[in-house]
Coordinates of C-alpha atoms in Angstrom, one line a residue:
Chain I
M12 CA -44.7 -10.7 32.5
T13 CA -44.5 -10.3 28.4
Y14 CA -42.7 -12.4 26.5
W15 CA -39.7 -9.2 25.7
E16 CA -38.9 -9.4 30.1
V17 CA -39.1 -13.1 30.6
K18 CA -36.3 -13.1 27.5
Q19 CA -34.6 -10.0 29.0
Q20 CA -35.1 -11.9 33.1
L21 CA -33.3 -14.6 31.4
F22 CA -30.3 -13.1 29.7
S23 CA -29.3 -11.2 32.3
M24 CA -29.0 -14.6 34.5
E25 CA -27.4 -16.5 31.7
S26 CA -24.7 -13.1 32.3
R27 CA -24.8 -13.4 36.1
A28 CA -24.5 -17.0 35.8
G29 CA -21.6 -16.7 32.4
V30 CA -23.0 -19.0 30.6
A31 CA -20.2 -17.0 27.9
A32 CA -18.7 -18.1 24.6
T33 CA -16.0 -20.5 25.8
P34 CA -12.8 -19.1 26.2
G35 CA -11.0 -19.3 22.4
A36 CA -7.9 -20.4 22.4
L37 CA -9.3 -23.5 24.9
P38 CA -11.2 -25.9 21.8
Y39 CA -6.6 -25.9 20.5
Y40 CA -5.7 -27.0 24.5
V41 CA -8.4 -30.2 24.0
A42 CA -7.7 -30.6 20.3
L43 CA -3.9 -30.9 21.4
S44 CA -4.7 -33.2 24.1
Q45 CA -6.8 -35.6 22.4
L46 CA -4.4 -35.7 19.3
L47 CA -1.3 -36.6 22.2
G48 CA -3.4 -38.7 24.2
L49 CA -4.6 -40.8 20.9
T50 CA -1.5 -41.2 19.5
V51 CA 0.0 -42.6 23.0
V52 CA -2.2 -45.0 22.8
A53 CA -1.2 -46.1 19.6
M54 CA 1.9 -45.8 19.4
T55 CA 1.5 -48.4 22.6
G56 CA -0.2 -50.6 20.0
A57 CA 2.1 -50.2 17.9
W58 CA 5.0 -50.9 20.3
L59 CA 4.0 -54.0 21.6
G60 CA 2.8 -55.3 18.0
L61 CA 6.1 -54.6 16.5
Y62 CA 8.7 -55.7 19.1
R63 CA 6.6 -57.8 21.9
G64 CA 5.0 -59.6 19.7
G65 CA 1.4 -58.8 20.1
I66 CA -1.7 -59.3 22.0
A67 CA -3.4 -62.7 23.3
W68 CA -5.2 -63.0 26.6
E69 CA -3.5 -66.6 27.0
G70 CA -0.3 -67.7 27.1
A71 CA 3.3 -65.2 27.0
L72 CA 1.7 -62.2 25.2
Q73 CA -0.8 -61.7 28.0
F74 CA 1.8 -59.2 29.4
N75 CA 0.8 -57.3 26.9
V76 CA -2.3 -56.7 27.7
H77 CA -0.8 -54.6 30.9
P78 CA 0.5 -51.6 29.4
L79 CA -2.5 -51.7 26.7
C80 CA -4.6 -50.9 29.6
M81 CA -3.4 -49.5 31.9
V82 CA -2.6 -46.9 28.9
I83 CA -6.5 -47.3 27.9
G84 CA -7.3 -46.6 31.2
L85 CA -5.7 -44.5 34.1
I86 CA -4.3 -42.3 30.6
F87 CA -6.1 -41.6 28.5
L88 CA -9.3 -42.1 29.8
Q89 CA -8.7 -40.9 33.2
G90 CA -6.9 -37.6 31.8
D91 CA -10.6 -37.0 29.7
A92 CA -12.5 -37.1 32.6
L93 CA -11.0 -35.0 34.1
L94 CA -11.7 -32.2 31.6
V95 CA -14.7 -33.1 31.0
Y96 CA -15.7 -30.1 33.4
R97 CA -13.6 -28.0 30.9
V98 CA -14.5 -29.6 27.8
F99 CA -19.1 -29.1 29.0
R100 CA -19.2 -26.1 29.5
N101 CA -22.5 -25.0 29.4
E102 CA -24.9 -28.4 29.9
A103 CA -26.5 -29.2 33.0
K104 CA -24.3 -29.7 36.0
R105 CA -25.5 -33.4 36.5
T106 CA -25.1 -34.4 33.5
T107 CA -20.9 -33.5 33.5
K108 CA -20.9 -34.9 36.5
V109 CA -22.6 -38.5 35.7
L110 CA -20.2 -37.8 32.6
H111 CA -17.0 -37.9 35.2
G112 CA -18.6 -40.8 37.1
L113 CA -19.0 -43.1 33.9
L114 CA -15.5 -42.3 32.6
H115 CA -13.9 -43.0 35.5
V116 CA -15.5 -46.5 35.7
L117 CA -14.8 -47.7 32.7
A118 CA -10.3 -46.4 33.1
L119 CA -11.0 -48.0 36.6
I120 CA -12.5 -51.5 34.7
I121 CA -10.4 -51.0 32.1
A122 CA -7.3 -50.6 35.0
L123 CA -8.4 -53.6 37.4
V124 CA -8.1 -56.1 33.4
G125 CA -5.0 -54.8 33.3
L126 CA -4.1 -55.4 36.9
V127 CA -5.8 -59.8 36.2
A128 CA -3.4 -59.2 33.0
V129 CA 0.2 -59.2 35.0
F130 CA -0.6 -60.6 37.8
N131 CA -1.9 -64.2 35.9
Y132 CA 1.3 -63.9 34.0
H133 CA 3.6 -63.6 36.9
R134 CA 1.5 -66.6 39.0
Q135 CA 1.8 -69.0 34.9
K136 CA 6.2 -67.6 35.1
G137 CA 6.4 -68.1 38.4
Y138 CA 7.3 -64.5 39.2
S139 CA 6.9 -62.6 42.1
D140 CA 4.8 -59.9 42.6
L141 CA 5.0 -56.4 43.9
Y142 CA 8.8 -56.5 44.3
S143 CA 9.4 -52.5 41.9
L144 CA 9.2 -49.5 42.4
H145 CA 6.2 -49.5 40.0
S146 CA 4.5 -52.2 40.8
W147 CA 4.3 -50.3 44.5
C148 CA 3.6 -46.9 43.0
G149 CA 1.1 -49.3 40.5
I150 CA -0.6 -50.9 43.3
L151 CA -1.2 -48.0 45.4
V152 CA -2.1 -45.4 42.0
F153 CA -4.9 -48.4 41.5
V154 CA -6.4 -48.3 45.5
L155 CA -6.3 -44.5 45.8
Y156 CA -8.0 -44.5 42.2
F157 CA -10.8 -46.3 43.4
V158 CA -11.2 -45.1 47.0
Q159 CA -11.3 -41.7 45.0
W160 CA -14.4 -43.1 42.8
L161 CA -16.1 -44.3 46.0
V162 CA -15.8 -40.8 48.1
G163 CA -16.1 -38.6 45.1
F164 CA -19.1 -41.1 44.2
S165 CA -20.6 -40.2 47.3
F166 CA -20.7 -37.0 47.7
F167 CA -21.4 -35.7 44.3
L168 CA -23.7 -37.9 43.5
F169 CA -25.2 -39.5 46.0
P170 CA -27.8 -37.8 47.5
G171 CA -27.2 -37.5 50.9
A172 CA -24.5 -34.5 51.3
S173 CA -25.2 -31.5 52.6
F174 CA -24.4 -28.9 50.2
S175 CA -22.0 -27.1 52.6
L176 CA -19.7 -30.4 52.8
R177 CA -19.7 -30.6 49.6
S178 CA -18.5 -27.9 49.1
R179 CA -15.6 -28.3 51.0
Y180 CA -14.7 -30.9 49.7
R181 CA -15.0 -30.1 46.5
P182 CA -11.2 -28.7 46.2
Q183 CA -9.9 -31.6 47.8
H184 CA -11.9 -34.2 45.6
V185 CA -9.9 -32.0 42.3
F186 CA -6.7 -32.4 44.0
F187 CA -6.4 -35.5 44.5
G188 CA -7.9 -36.0 41.1
A189 CA -5.0 -33.9 39.9
T190 CA -2.5 -36.0 42.0
I191 CA -3.5 -39.5 40.9
F192 CA -3.4 -38.3 37.4
V193 CA 0.1 -37.4 37.8
L194 CA 0.8 -40.4 40.0
S195 CA -0.3 -42.9 37.1
V196 CA 1.0 -40.8 34.7
G197 CA 4.6 -41.5 36.7
T198 CA 3.6 -45.1 37.7
A199 CA 3.2 -45.9 33.5
L200 CA 7.2 -44.1 33.0
L201 CA 8.8 -46.4 35.3
G202 CA 6.8 -49.5 33.8
L203 CA 8.2 -48.3 30.2
K204 CA 11.3 -48.1 31.4
E205 CA 11.5 -51.5 33.4
A206 CA 10.0 -53.1 30.4
L207 CA 12.9 -51.5 28.7
L208 CA 16.0 -52.3 31.0
F209 CA 15.0 -56.0 31.1
K210 CA 14.5 -56.9 27.9
L211 CA 17.4 -54.4 26.0
G212 CA 19.9 -54.3 28.8
A213 CA 23.1 -53.1 27.9
K214 CA 21.7 -52.9 24.8
Y215 CA 19.9 -49.8 25.3
S216 CA 22.8 -47.9 24.9
T217 CA 22.8 -48.2 21.2
F218 CA 20.5 -46.7 20.2
E219 CA 18.1 -49.3 19.3
A220 CA 15.1 -48.4 17.2
E221 CA 12.6 -50.2 20.2
G222 CA 14.3 -47.8 22.9
V223 CA 14.3 -45.0 20.6
L224 CA 10.3 -45.7 19.9
A225 CA 10.4 -46.7 24.1
N226 CA 11.8 -43.2 24.6
V227 CA 9.6 -40.7 22.1
L228 CA 6.6 -42.6 23.6
G229 CA 7.2 -41.6 27.4
L230 CA 7.6 -38.3 26.2
L231 CA 4.4 -37.6 24.7
L232 CA 3.2 -39.4 27.8
A233 CA 4.3 -36.8 29.8
S234 CA 3.4 -34.7 27.2
F235 CA -0.8 -35.8 27.5
G236 CA 0.0 -35.0 31.3
V237 CA 1.4 -31.8 31.0
T238 CA -0.9 -30.8 28.3
V239 CA -4.3 -31.9 30.6
L240 CA -3.2 -30.4 33.8
Y241 CA -2.0 -27.1 32.1
I242 CA -6.3 -26.7 30.8
L243 CA -7.7 -28.5 34.7
T244 CA -5.9 -25.2 36.4
R245 CA -5.5 -22.5 34.1
A246 CA -8.3 -20.5 36.3
D247 CA -10.3 -18.4 33.7
W248 CA -10.9 -21.7 31.9
K249 CA -12.9 -23.1 34.8
R250 CA -16.0 -23.9 34.3
P251 CA -18.3 -20.8 35.2
P252 CA -20.9 -21.4 37.7
Q253 CA -24.6 -21.7 36.0
A254 CA -28.1 -20.0 36.7
E255 CA -29.5 -23.3 38.5
E256 CA -26.4 -23.1 40.8
Q257 CA -26.1 -19.9 41.4
A258 CA -29.7 -19.8 43.0
L259 CA -29.0 -22.8 44.6
S260 CA -25.9 -21.4 46.3
M261 CA -27.6 -17.5 47.2
D262 CA -30.6 -19.8 48.5
F263 CA -28.1 -21.6 50.5
K264 CA -26.2 -18.9 51.7
T265 CA -29.4 -17.1 52.9
L266 CA -30.2 -20.4 54.9
T267 CA -26.9 -21.3 56.4
E268 CA -23.8 -18.6 55.7
G269 CA -22.0 -20.5 54.6
D270 CA -18.8 -19.8 52.4
S271 CA -19.7 -19.9 49.1
P272 CA -19.3 -23.3 47.1
S273 CA -16.5 -21.9 44.1
S274 CA -17.2 -24.0 40.7
Q275 CA -15.0 -26.4 39.8
Chain Y
M8 CA -1.6 13.2 63.3
T9 CA -1.7 11.5 66.3
Y10 CA 0.2 8.3 67.3
W11 CA -3.1 7.0 68.3
E12 CA -4.1 7.8 64.6
V13 CA -0.9 6.6 62.8
K14 CA -1.7 3.5 64.4
Q15 CA -5.0 3.6 63.7
Q16 CA -4.1 3.6 60.2
L17 CA -1.4 1.6 59.9
F18 CA -4.1 -1.5 61.6
S19 CA -6.9 -0.4 58.5
M20 CA -4.4 -0.6 55.7
E21 CA -3.4 -4.1 57.7
S22 CA -6.4 -5.2 57.8
R23 CA -7.1 -4.2 54.2
A24 CA -4.0 -5.8 52.9
G25 CA -4.4 -8.9 54.2
V26 CA -1.5 -8.9 56.7
A27 CA -3.4 -11.6 58.9
A28 CA -2.7 -14.7 61.1
T29 CA -1.0 -17.8 59.4
P30 CA -3.1 -20.9 58.1
G31 CA -4.0 -23.0 61.0
A32 CA -2.9 -26.6 59.1
L33 CA -0.2 -24.7 57.3
P34 CA 2.8 -24.5 59.5
Y35 CA 2.3 -28.4 60.2
Y36 CA 2.8 -29.3 56.2
V37 CA 5.7 -27.2 55.6
A38 CA 7.2 -29.3 58.5
L39 CA 5.5 -32.3 56.8
S40 CA 7.0 -31.3 53.8
Q41 CA 10.9 -30.1 55.7
L42 CA 10.9 -34.1 56.8
L43 CA 10.1 -36.1 53.8
G44 CA 12.5 -33.9 52.0
L45 CA 15.6 -34.0 54.8
T46 CA 14.6 -37.4 55.0
V47 CA 14.8 -37.3 51.3
V48 CA 17.7 -36.0 51.0
A49 CA 19.9 -38.5 53.4
M50 CA 18.2 -41.5 52.6
T51 CA 20.1 -40.9 49.1
G52 CA 23.2 -40.6 51.7
A53 CA 22.8 -43.8 53.1
W54 CA 22.1 -46.0 49.0
L55 CA 24.3 -44.3 47.9
G56 CA 27.5 -45.4 51.5
L57 CA 25.9 -48.7 51.9
Y58 CA 24.7 -49.4 48.6
R59 CA 27.2 -47.7 45.5
G60 CA 30.7 -47.2 47.9
G61 CA 30.5 -44.4 48.9
I62 CA 30.6 -40.7 46.7
A63 CA 33.8 -39.3 45.1
W64 CA 35.2 -36.8 42.3
E65 CA 37.6 -38.7 40.3
G66 CA 36.7 -42.2 39.2
A67 CA 33.9 -45.1 39.7
L68 CA 32.3 -43.0 42.4
Q69 CA 31.9 -40.2 40.6
F70 CA 29.0 -41.7 39.4
N71 CA 27.2 -41.2 42.6
V72 CA 27.8 -37.3 43.3
H73 CA 24.8 -37.0 40.1
P74 CA 21.9 -38.9 42.4
L75 CA 23.1 -36.3 46.0
C76 CA 23.4 -33.2 44.1
M77 CA 19.8 -33.4 41.6
V78 CA 18.0 -34.7 44.2
I79 CA 19.6 -31.7 46.7
G80 CA 19.4 -29.2 44.2
L81 CA 16.3 -30.2 41.8
I82 CA 14.5 -31.8 44.6
F83 CA 14.8 -30.7 47.9
L84 CA 15.7 -26.8 47.2
Q85 CA 13.5 -26.7 44.2
G86 CA 10.6 -27.8 46.3
D87 CA 11.3 -24.7 48.9
A88 CA 12.1 -22.0 46.2
L89 CA 8.3 -23.1 45.5
L90 CA 7.3 -22.9 48.8
V91 CA 8.6 -19.3 49.5
Y92 CA 5.6 -17.4 49.2
R93 CA 3.8 -20.2 51.1
V94 CA 6.8 -19.5 54.6
F95 CA 6.9 -15.8 54.7
R96 CA 3.6 -14.5 54.2
N97 CA 4.5 -11.1 56.0
E98 CA 8.1 -10.3 54.6
A99 CA 7.9 -7.7 52.0
K100 CA 7.5 -9.3 48.4
R101 CA 11.4 -8.2 47.1
T102 CA 12.2 -10.4 50.3
T103 CA 10.6 -12.6 49.6
K104 CA 11.2 -12.9 45.3
V105 CA 15.2 -12.4 45.9
L106 CA 14.9 -15.3 47.9
H107 CA 13.5 -17.4 45.8
G108 CA 15.1 -16.5 42.9
L109 CA 18.9 -16.9 44.8
L110 CA 16.9 -21.0 46.5
H111 CA 17.0 -21.4 42.3
V112 CA 20.6 -20.3 41.6
L113 CA 22.1 -22.5 44.4
A114 CA 19.6 -25.3 43.0
L115 CA 20.5 -25.1 39.6
I116 CA 24.3 -24.7 40.6
I117 CA 24.0 -28.3 42.5
A118 CA 22.1 -29.3 39.4
L119 CA 25.1 -28.6 36.8
V120 CA 27.4 -30.1 39.6
G121 CA 25.7 -32.9 39.4
L122 CA 25.2 -32.8 35.7
V123 CA 28.9 -33.0 34.8
A124 CA 29.4 -35.6 37.0
V125 CA 27.6 -37.6 35.3
F126 CA 28.8 -36.4 32.0
N127 CA 32.2 -36.7 33.4
Y128 CA 31.4 -40.5 34.7
H129 CA 30.1 -41.7 31.0
R130 CA 33.7 -40.2 29.0
Q131 CA 35.6 -41.8 31.4
K132 CA 33.4 -45.7 30.9
G133 CA 33.6 -44.9 27.6
Y134 CA 29.8 -45.5 27.8
S135 CA 27.2 -43.3 25.4
D136 CA 25.3 -39.8 26.6
L137 CA 22.1 -39.0 26.7
Y138 CA 20.1 -42.9 25.2
S139 CA 17.9 -43.9 28.1
L140 CA 14.6 -42.1 28.9
H141 CA 15.6 -40.5 32.0
S142 CA 18.4 -38.7 30.3
W143 CA 16.0 -37.5 27.8
C144 CA 13.7 -36.6 30.4
G145 CA 16.5 -34.9 32.8
I146 CA 18.1 -33.4 30.1
L147 CA 14.6 -31.1 29.1
V148 CA 14.0 -30.0 32.4
F149 CA 17.5 -28.7 33.0
V150 CA 16.8 -27.0 29.8
L151 CA 13.4 -25.6 30.8
Y152 CA 14.4 -24.6 34.7
F153 CA 17.4 -22.6 33.3
V154 CA 14.8 -20.8 30.8
Q155 CA 12.1 -20.8 33.0
W156 CA 15.0 -19.0 36.0
L157 CA 16.1 -17.0 33.0
V158 CA 12.4 -15.6 31.9
G159 CA 11.1 -15.0 35.6
F160 CA 15.0 -13.1 36.3
S161 CA 14.0 -10.8 33.8
F162 CA 10.1 -10.5 34.7
F163 CA 9.9 -10.4 38.0
L164 CA 13.5 -8.9 38.8
F165 CA 14.7 -7.3 36.2
P166 CA 12.7 -3.8 36.7
G167 CA 11.7 -3.1 32.8
A168 CA 9.0 -5.4 32.7
S169 CA 4.8 -3.4 33.1
F170 CA 3.4 -4.8 35.6
S171 CA 0.0 -5.6 33.2
L172 CA 3.0 -7.7 31.6
R173 CA 3.7 -9.4 35.0
S174 CA 0.4 -9.7 35.9
R175 CA -0.2 -11.6 32.6
Y176 CA 2.8 -13.8 32.9
R177 CA 2.5 -14.5 36.8
P178 CA 0.0 -17.3 36.5
Q179 CA 2.0 -19.5 33.2
H180 CA 5.4 -18.9 35.7
V181 CA 3.6 -20.8 38.8
F182 CA 1.9 -23.4 36.1
F183 CA 5.6 -23.5 34.7
G184 CA 7.1 -23.8 37.5
A185 CA 5.2 -26.5 39.8
T186 CA 5.3 -28.7 36.0
I187 CA 9.0 -28.7 35.8
F188 CA 8.9 -29.2 39.7
V189 CA 6.9 -32.8 38.6
L190 CA 9.2 -33.3 36.4
S191 CA 12.2 -33.5 38.1
V192 CA 10.8 -35.9 40.6
G193 CA 9.5 -38.7 37.7
T194 CA 12.7 -38.0 35.8
A195 CA 14.5 -38.7 39.9
L196 CA 12.5 -41.5 39.9
L197 CA 13.3 -42.9 36.0
G198 CA 16.9 -42.4 37.5
L199 CA 16.3 -44.5 40.5
K200 CA 14.5 -47.7 38.5
E201 CA 17.8 -47.3 36.3
A202 CA 20.4 -47.2 38.9
L203 CA 18.5 -50.5 40.1
L204 CA 17.8 -52.8 37.8
F205 CA 21.7 -51.9 36.2
K206 CA 23.2 -53.5 39.1
L207 CA 20.3 -55.5 41.0
G208 CA 18.5 -56.9 37.1
A209 CA 17.1 -60.1 38.2
K210 CA 17.8 -60.4 41.9
Y211 CA 15.7 -57.2 42.2
S212 CA 12.6 -59.5 41.9
T213 CA 13.4 -61.6 45.1
F214 CA 13.3 -58.4 47.5
E215 CA 16.9 -57.9 48.6
A216 CA 17.9 -55.0 50.8
E217 CA 18.9 -52.4 48.6
G218 CA 15.8 -52.9 46.2
V219 CA 13.5 -52.6 49.1
L220 CA 15.2 -49.3 50.5
A221 CA 15.1 -47.8 46.9
N222 CA 11.6 -48.5 46.6
V223 CA 11.0 -46.6 49.8
L224 CA 13.3 -44.2 48.7
G225 CA 10.8 -43.6 45.4
L226 CA 8.1 -43.5 47.1
L227 CA 9.2 -40.6 49.9
L228 CA 10.1 -38.4 46.8
A229 CA 6.8 -38.8 45.6
S230 CA 5.7 -38.2 48.8
F231 CA 7.8 -34.9 49.0
G232 CA 6.5 -33.7 45.5
V233 CA 2.4 -34.0 46.6
T234 CA 3.0 -32.2 50.1
V235 CA 5.1 -29.6 48.4
L236 CA 2.2 -29.3 45.0
Y237 CA -0.8 -29.1 47.5
I238 CA 0.7 -26.8 50.1
L239 CA 1.5 -24.7 46.8
T240 CA -2.1 -25.1 44.8
R241 CA -4.1 -24.5 48.5
A242 CA -6.4 -22.1 47.6
D243 CA -6.6 -20.4 50.9
W244 CA -3.2 -21.0 51.6
K245 CA -2.2 -18.0 48.9
R246 CA -0.1 -15.3 49.9
P247 CA -2.2 -12.6 50.7
P248 CA -1.2 -8.8 48.7
Q249 CA 0.3 -6.6 50.8
A250 CA -0.7 -3.0 51.5
E251 CA 2.1 -1.4 49.4
E252 CA 1.0 -4.1 46.2
Q253 CA -2.2 -2.9 47.0
A254 CA -1.8 0.3 46.8
L255 CA 0.5 0.2 43.6
S256 CA -2.5 -2.0 42.2
M257 CA -5.1 0.5 42.8
D258 CA -2.6 3.6 41.3
F259 CA -2.2 0.9 38.0
K260 CA -5.7 0.1 38.0
T261 CA -7.2 3.7 38.1
L262 CA -3.7 4.8 35.3
T263 CA -4.4 1.5 33.2
E264 CA -7.9 -0.1 33.3
G265 CA -5.8 -3.1 33.1
D266 CA -6.8 -6.3 34.9
S267 CA -6.1 -6.3 38.8
P268 CA -3.1 -9.0 39.2
S269 CA -3.2 -12.1 41.4
S270 CA -1.5 -12.8 44.9
Q271 CA 1.6 -15.3 44.1

């Protein structure tokens, strides 16, 4: 083959595989999501610093480690892990997968620190554990998140799972991933509300500065969630299948006559 | 044409149009959603009856109209309105649309009654309005829901909008519909938490019966939300396009060379 022929073949493979320009509006939505996410993290820090005495691992301030870790891990990093396949559209699938898995591991570790902090604090103070709706939702979300990670790892990163098994599990993984993310945002809002009502009580209704700040933080948390889900679910922003995958999928289709996998 | 020819033509139109058997598992998931939805409504009633003195339009019990109306309107009926296109798969598109619109109107009216109840109650008691995160989220959700209904009506039921405009707006309508539903569930959880903490305070941590009942209600609310979204988003459960629509879409495609609309 001449260079020109190879070049032409590559071009035709690329256009079939959809290695196309990133959709025009996507970067703006991604930027918005990052702006919202970072604002939420910063505002949680500001709330804890201004109205709750800051953060420490020992003593009464240990409680404050909990909301900060949860917002960084289970909101910001979990949200960003979901966006990896939309942002890195033309990287090798394997690289994207590894990044997706790593971000989730990081989120899981930070959330675990946040979990240990609140249980430690409760023990120190002699409070009971796991009595509130926030704590029930929280422990459920954490367990689901861990299970989702394990199952995701064994299907998609571990080499064992067959191609058809992967393509049948993929939509379930995506749905439950999005669901766990939404539940995380909801649980954070419940926790924020709990922290406010325990401290402010009836003063909440006098528009105390802390209450207003926390309400705005709550709306921003919800907005981050909605923005991430919008980017994730928009059909024309899905990751295009790549040349390697397409070829593979063709091979397997010929071999197994199974259904063709939809790209993540 | 002979009867046989007509019959054959009908059969070929139907199979082209995807008038197929309902997917096997769908009815079970729909049944589960209805079981969860009705349990949530009944349990809200039981909670208000057992622990909050029941319901009345006059006096202190007027507050209790609020959670009951919101759960019936913005949770149960809104959720069911989203499922109309999955449940009535082979009815004429127009009938399904009208039912979808009517269920949303009913939900909106019931929610409005719930909204009036809480504002009335606050005025009676001299409480301030709209200070909490629950109220901010609630008023936002109500306004968004009303706007979504108006825009949906003018695009899909009012005869003015063009075919290509409809098919471009449809994915946005679906995304924002699902988002408003999720926000409604989240707002209900915040309200439940608020009602618990205001009344129980520190007693919440002693596993009072009311607290445990309300926590279970909260988990069931979240489960109803997840089940509805699962049915709504599963790709192979989407409503198949019908003969009339397909023919129409062909005509318009030929006329306008626009993009083909995806079925709801």
